[in-house]
Amino acid sequence: LHCPVLNEVIDESLQIYASDNIDRNLVGNTLHFKCIRGRLEGPSSITCNREGMFGAVWSAPPPICNTSFSANFPSSGVTYE
């Protein structure tokens, strides 16, 4: 059994590390996420879980990388390009 492919919902700033790179959507596999740019919003990992006899679902929606910074935080003086 396999979970849905996440290619359409994955942010291009998001790096994915799989517990099984050969078949990463297989039930029981966990995907770990890290942002290339920005701050991770959402879970740092999700697992493909069996649902019923013939289904499989991810334990949570994949995270996103938030590259916008809030004005509530004091400036560090560092400029990002």
Short mmCIF file of C-alpha atoms in Angstrom, two decimals:
data_model
loop_
_atom_site.label_atom_id
_atom_site.label_comp_id
_atom_site.label_asym_id
_atom_site.label_seq_id
_atom_site.Cartn_x
_atom_site.Cartn_y
_atom_site.Cartn_z
CA LEU A 1 0.00 0.00 0.00
CA HIS A 2 1.13 3.52 -0.81
CA CYS A 3 0.29 7.02 0.38
CA PRO A 4 -0.50 9.73 -2.17
CA VAL A 5 2.46 11.28 -3.99
CA LEU A 6 3.26 14.70 -2.54
CA ASN A 7 5.03 16.27 -5.56
CA GLU A 8 2.17 18.70 -6.27
CA VAL A 9 2.06 20.10 -2.73
CA ILE A 10 5.76 20.24 -1.88
CA ASP A 11 7.39 23.68 -1.66
CA GLU A 12 10.55 24.03 -3.80
CA SER A 13 12.39 25.30 -0.69
CA LEU A 14 11.64 22.05 1.15
CA GLN A 15 14.20 19.25 1.33
CA ILE A 16 12.82 15.76 1.93
CA TYR A 17 14.69 12.87 3.51
CA ALA A 18 12.94 9.51 3.40
CA SER A 19 13.40 6.46 5.60
CA ASP A 20 13.24 4.44 2.35
CA ASN A 21 14.41 6.37 -0.73
CA ILE A 22 13.49 3.53 -3.10
CA ASP A 23 9.77 3.59 -2.30
CA ARG A 24 9.20 6.56 -0.01
CA ASN A 25 5.38 6.51 -0.23
CA LEU A 26 5.14 2.96 1.15
CA VAL A 27 3.14 2.35 4.35
CA GLY A 28 5.44 2.60 7.37
CA ASN A 29 7.93 5.01 5.80
CA THR A 30 8.61 8.40 7.32
CA LEU A 31 9.49 11.58 5.45
CA HIS A 32 11.64 14.18 7.24
CA PHE A 33 11.59 17.82 6.13
CA LYS A 34 14.07 20.69 6.26
CA CYS A 35 13.88 24.15 4.70
CA ILE A 36 16.60 25.33 2.32
CA ARG A 37 15.28 28.88 2.82
CA GLY A 38 12.86 30.18 5.42
CA ARG A 39 11.30 28.69 8.53
CA LEU A 40 9.58 25.30 8.67
CA GLU A 41 5.86 25.61 9.43
CA GLY A 42 4.18 22.32 10.18
CA PRO A 43 5.52 18.91 11.15
CA SER A 44 9.21 18.13 10.68
CA SER A 45 8.23 14.57 9.70
CA ILE A 46 5.17 12.64 8.53
CA THR A 47 4.57 8.89 8.30
CA CYS A 48 2.60 6.88 5.75
CA ASN A 49 -0.05 4.98 7.74
CA ARG A 50 -2.43 2.25 6.68
CA GLU A 51 -6.09 3.24 6.67
CA GLY A 52 -8.62 0.45 6.51
CA MET A 53 -7.95 -2.62 4.37
CA PHE A 54 -6.97 -0.94 1.12
CA GLY A 55 -5.96 2.62 1.92
CA ALA A 56 -3.00 4.63 3.14
CA VAL A 57 -2.76 8.24 4.35
CA TRP A 58 -0.04 10.57 5.57
CA SER A 59 -0.08 11.27 9.32
CA ALA A 60 -0.33 15.02 8.60
CA PRO A 61 -0.15 17.43 5.67
CA PRO A 62 3.43 18.27 4.65
CA PRO A 63 4.94 21.47 6.05
CA ILE A 64 5.80 24.62 4.14
CA CYS A 65 8.83 26.90 4.26
CA ASN A 66 7.81 30.41 5.28
CA THR A 67 10.24 32.90 3.77
CA SER A 68 8.42 36.03 4.95
CA PHE A 69 9.58 37.48 8.23
CA SER A 70 7.27 39.15 10.73
CA ALA A 71 7.78 42.77 11.77
CA ASN A 72 7.26 41.62 15.39
CA PHE A 73 10.82 40.33 15.57
CA PRO A 74 13.69 42.73 16.23
CA SER A 75 16.13 43.19 13.37
CA SER A 76 19.42 41.34 13.71
CA GLY A 77 21.18 43.70 11.29
CA VAL A 78 21.81 40.80 8.90
CA THR A 79 20.74 41.29 5.29
CA TYR A 80 19.45 38.29 3.35
CA GLU A 81 19.77 38.21 -0.42
#
